[in-house]
Amino acid sequence: MNHIRITGTGSALPVRCVTNLELSKTVDTSDEWIRERTGIRQRYLASEGETTSVLATRAARIALEAAGIEAKDLDLIIVATTTPDMVFPSTACLVQAALGVSGSIAFDIQAVCTGFLYGLATAERFMRAGGIRHALVIGADTLSNLLDWNDRTTCVLFGDGAGAVVLSRSDHPGILSSHLHADGSHAGMLCVPGNVSKGAMSTASPFIHMDGQSVFKFAVKVLDEVCREALTANHFSIDEIDWLIPHQANIRILLSTARKLGLPENKVIITVGEHGNTSAASVPLALDVAVRNGSVQAGQRLLLTAVGGGFTWGSALVIF
Ligand code: UT7
């Protein structure tokens, strides 16, 4: 039982689906612009009561069922999120309680869109240190709460959702390696400057601010680098990868990354059209969609990668 495998996946979306056309009735934009520049056709937006922990718990239940274990079997729960229900306690503690269990380790990770990969890598390292049989790693965000709906340069890009995986100890290889990076000197390129302080929001903005073009260039560069790092660490060539599952930010970023790596388009899992950018949820959500539609099969080699605010970026090479 020296290996750590993904034994179940799950995901959850809010009920309300908003198309580009619907958005263009209230925002100065068009379906054509959004589709051409981003590949996004629609996104799901959380309604009252559909908090990050609610979506995370729904995704978790599905992942547990797929793994064939119960919540009481979990030794570790990690939720990657930038949009917790509360300042504290952590969303992971809320999910644990909603699952009706107690006693396991539970904490949140904040690495924005790279959060799921940070969570996966952290769980993997915890498990390798011993004492943990099953871990739940969730990426969940309701970024719609941080959007200025008058700012067309950001509000059309994001959606809400959650994705979850169960990790279990196994005799068969699963996560081969994971690679994480950050560079805080780019903090201002993509951020929500505001915070809660002295009983009110601070005077800094509570909305997402983004230098879109700089983010685009940075993303294409580091995604290529960190994917190559994973390939090199495992002595794999790109031809040995069955699927690239990248953070679903913008179809042009996904396809540029694949092109730079020399991977054909038909080996890239693409869900950005249906979900928009769901931040920490995007990679596990795309993985779950691909598992359930039969694209991703047992034994295949997956290259997961993401980049996000911080700046943070990472990759993981996984045998599914
Ligand atoms: O997890 C990471 C999150 N962030 C990202 O992934 C963002 C990465 N960046 C991008 O995806 C792209 O830079 C954007 C999609 C944000 C923007 O695409 P772009 O091709 O870089 O467009 P641009 O910023 O150069 O803007 C082109 C034009 C501008 O008008 P002018 O100055 O040429 O007249 C914008 O004002 O498009 C205008 N524009 C829009 N028009 C209609 C910007 N947003 C919109 C919009 N609808 N929603």
PDB file of N, CA and C in Angstrom, residues 238-246 255 258 262-270 301-303:
ATOM      1  N   ILE A 238       5.734  13.693 -23.794  1.00  0.00           N
ATOM      2  CA  ILE A 238       4.350  14.166 -23.883  1.00  0.00           C
ATOM      3  C   ILE A 238       3.454  13.121 -24.583  1.00  0.00           C
ATOM      4  N   ASP A 239       4.041  12.319 -25.454  1.00  0.00           N
ATOM      5  CA  ASP A 239       3.267  11.281 -26.175  1.00  0.00           C
ATOM      6  C   ASP A 239       2.721  10.225 -25.213  1.00  0.00           C
ATOM      7  N   GLU A 240       3.316  10.128 -24.035  1.00  0.00           N
ATOM      8  CA  GLU A 240       2.863   9.104 -23.079  1.00  0.00           C
ATOM      9  C   GLU A 240       1.714   9.586 -22.193  1.00  0.00           C
ATOM     10  N   ILE A 241       1.260  10.829 -22.434  1.00  0.00           N
ATOM     11  CA  ILE A 241       0.153  11.385 -21.649  1.00  0.00           C
ATOM     12  C   ILE A 241      -1.163  11.136 -22.389  1.00  0.00           C
ATOM     13  N   ASP A 242      -2.142  10.589 -21.673  1.00  0.00           N
ATOM     14  CA  ASP A 242      -3.451  10.339 -22.305  1.00  0.00           C
ATOM     15  C   ASP A 242      -4.311  11.594 -22.312  1.00  0.00           C
ATOM     16  N   TRP A 243      -4.279  12.347 -21.196  1.00  0.00           N
ATOM     17  CA  TRP A 243      -5.119  13.547 -21.105  1.00  0.00           C
ATOM     18  C   TRP A 243      -4.412  14.660 -20.359  1.00  0.00           C
ATOM     19  N   LEU A 244      -4.494  15.853 -20.916  1.00  0.00           N
ATOM     20  CA  LEU A 244      -4.122  17.065 -20.174  1.00  0.00           C
ATOM     21  C   LEU A 244      -5.417  17.629 -19.587  1.00  0.00           C
ATOM     22  N   ILE A 245      -5.417  17.827 -18.273  1.00  0.00           N
ATOM     23  CA  ILE A 245      -6.609  18.418 -17.630  1.00  0.00           C
ATOM     24  C   ILE A 245      -6.172  19.732 -16.998  1.00  0.00           C
ATOM     25  N   PRO A 246      -6.257  20.814 -17.772  1.00  0.00           N
ATOM     26  CA  PRO A 246      -5.783  22.110 -17.274  1.00  0.00           C
ATOM     27  C   PRO A 246      -6.874  22.912 -16.588  1.00  0.00           C
ATOM     28  N   LEU A 255      -5.412  25.840 -25.187  1.00  0.00           N
ATOM     29  CA  LEU A 255      -4.904  25.327 -26.459  1.00  0.00           C
ATOM     30  C   LEU A 255      -3.464  25.780 -26.716  1.00  0.00           C
ATOM     31  N   ALA A 258      -1.327  23.376 -24.757  1.00  0.00           N
ATOM     32  CA  ALA A 258      -1.230  22.074 -25.439  1.00  0.00           C
ATOM     33  C   ALA A 258      -0.279  22.180 -26.641  1.00  0.00           C
ATOM     34  N   GLY A 262       3.238  20.259 -27.400  1.00  0.00           N
ATOM     35  CA  GLY A 262       3.213  19.307 -28.508  1.00  0.00           C
ATOM     36  C   GLY A 262       2.143  18.243 -28.331  1.00  0.00           C
ATOM     37  N   LEU A 263       1.074  18.598 -27.646  1.00  0.00           N
ATOM     38  CA  LEU A 263      -0.026  17.651 -27.394  1.00  0.00           C
ATOM     39  C   LEU A 263      -1.197  17.992 -28.317  1.00  0.00           C
ATOM     40  N   PRO A 264      -1.766  16.994 -29.015  1.00  0.00           N
ATOM     41  CA  PRO A 264      -2.911  17.305 -29.887  1.00  0.00           C
ATOM     42  C   PRO A 264      -4.126  17.774 -29.076  1.00  0.00           C
ATOM     43  N   GLU A 265      -4.923  18.633 -29.728  1.00  0.00           N
ATOM     44  CA  GLU A 265      -6.100  19.214 -29.071  1.00  0.00           C
ATOM     45  C   GLU A 265      -7.053  18.165 -28.515  1.00  0.00           C
ATOM     46  N   ASN A 266      -7.146  17.014 -29.223  1.00  0.00           N
ATOM     47  CA  ASN A 266      -8.113  16.002 -28.795  1.00  0.00           C
ATOM     48  C   ASN A 266      -7.659  15.230 -27.550  1.00  0.00           C
ATOM     49  N   LYS A 267      -6.516  15.632 -26.995  1.00  0.00           N
ATOM     50  CA  LYS A 267      -6.082  15.041 -25.713  1.00  0.00           C
ATOM     51  C   LYS A 267      -6.218  16.043 -24.560  1.00  0.00           C
ATOM     52  N   VAL A 268      -6.957  17.114 -24.804  1.00  0.00           N
ATOM     53  CA  VAL A 268      -7.157  18.125 -23.759  1.00  0.00           C
ATOM     54  C   VAL A 268      -8.618  18.074 -23.312  1.00  0.00           C
ATOM     55  N   ILE A 269      -8.837  17.937 -22.015  1.00  0.00           N
ATOM     56  CA  ILE A 269     -10.211  17.988 -21.488  1.00  0.00           C
ATOM     57  C   ILE A 269     -10.615  19.459 -21.408  1.00  0.00           C
ATOM     58  N   ILE A 270     -11.707  19.794 -22.099  1.00  0.00           N
ATOM     59  CA  ILE A 270     -12.143  21.199 -22.164  1.00  0.00           C
ATOM     60  C   ILE A 270     -13.597  21.301 -21.687  1.00  0.00           C
ATOM     61  N   ARG A 301      -2.898   7.943 -18.122  1.00  0.00           N
ATOM     62  CA  ARG A 301      -1.972   8.917 -17.527  1.00  0.00           C
ATOM     63  C   ARG A 301      -2.515  10.319 -17.713  1.00  0.00           C
ATOM     64  N   LEU A 302      -2.732  11.009 -16.608  1.00  0.00           N
ATOM     65  CA  LEU A 302      -3.323  12.351 -16.636  1.00  0.00           C
ATOM     66  C   LEU A 302      -2.293  13.373 -16.179  1.00  0.00           C
ATOM     67  N   LEU A 303      -2.253  14.484 -16.896  1.00  0.00           N
ATOM     68  CA  LEU A 303      -1.411  15.607 -16.480  1.00  0.00           C
ATOM     69  C   LEU A 303      -2.347  16.747 -16.079  1.00  0.00           C
TER      70      LEU A 303
END
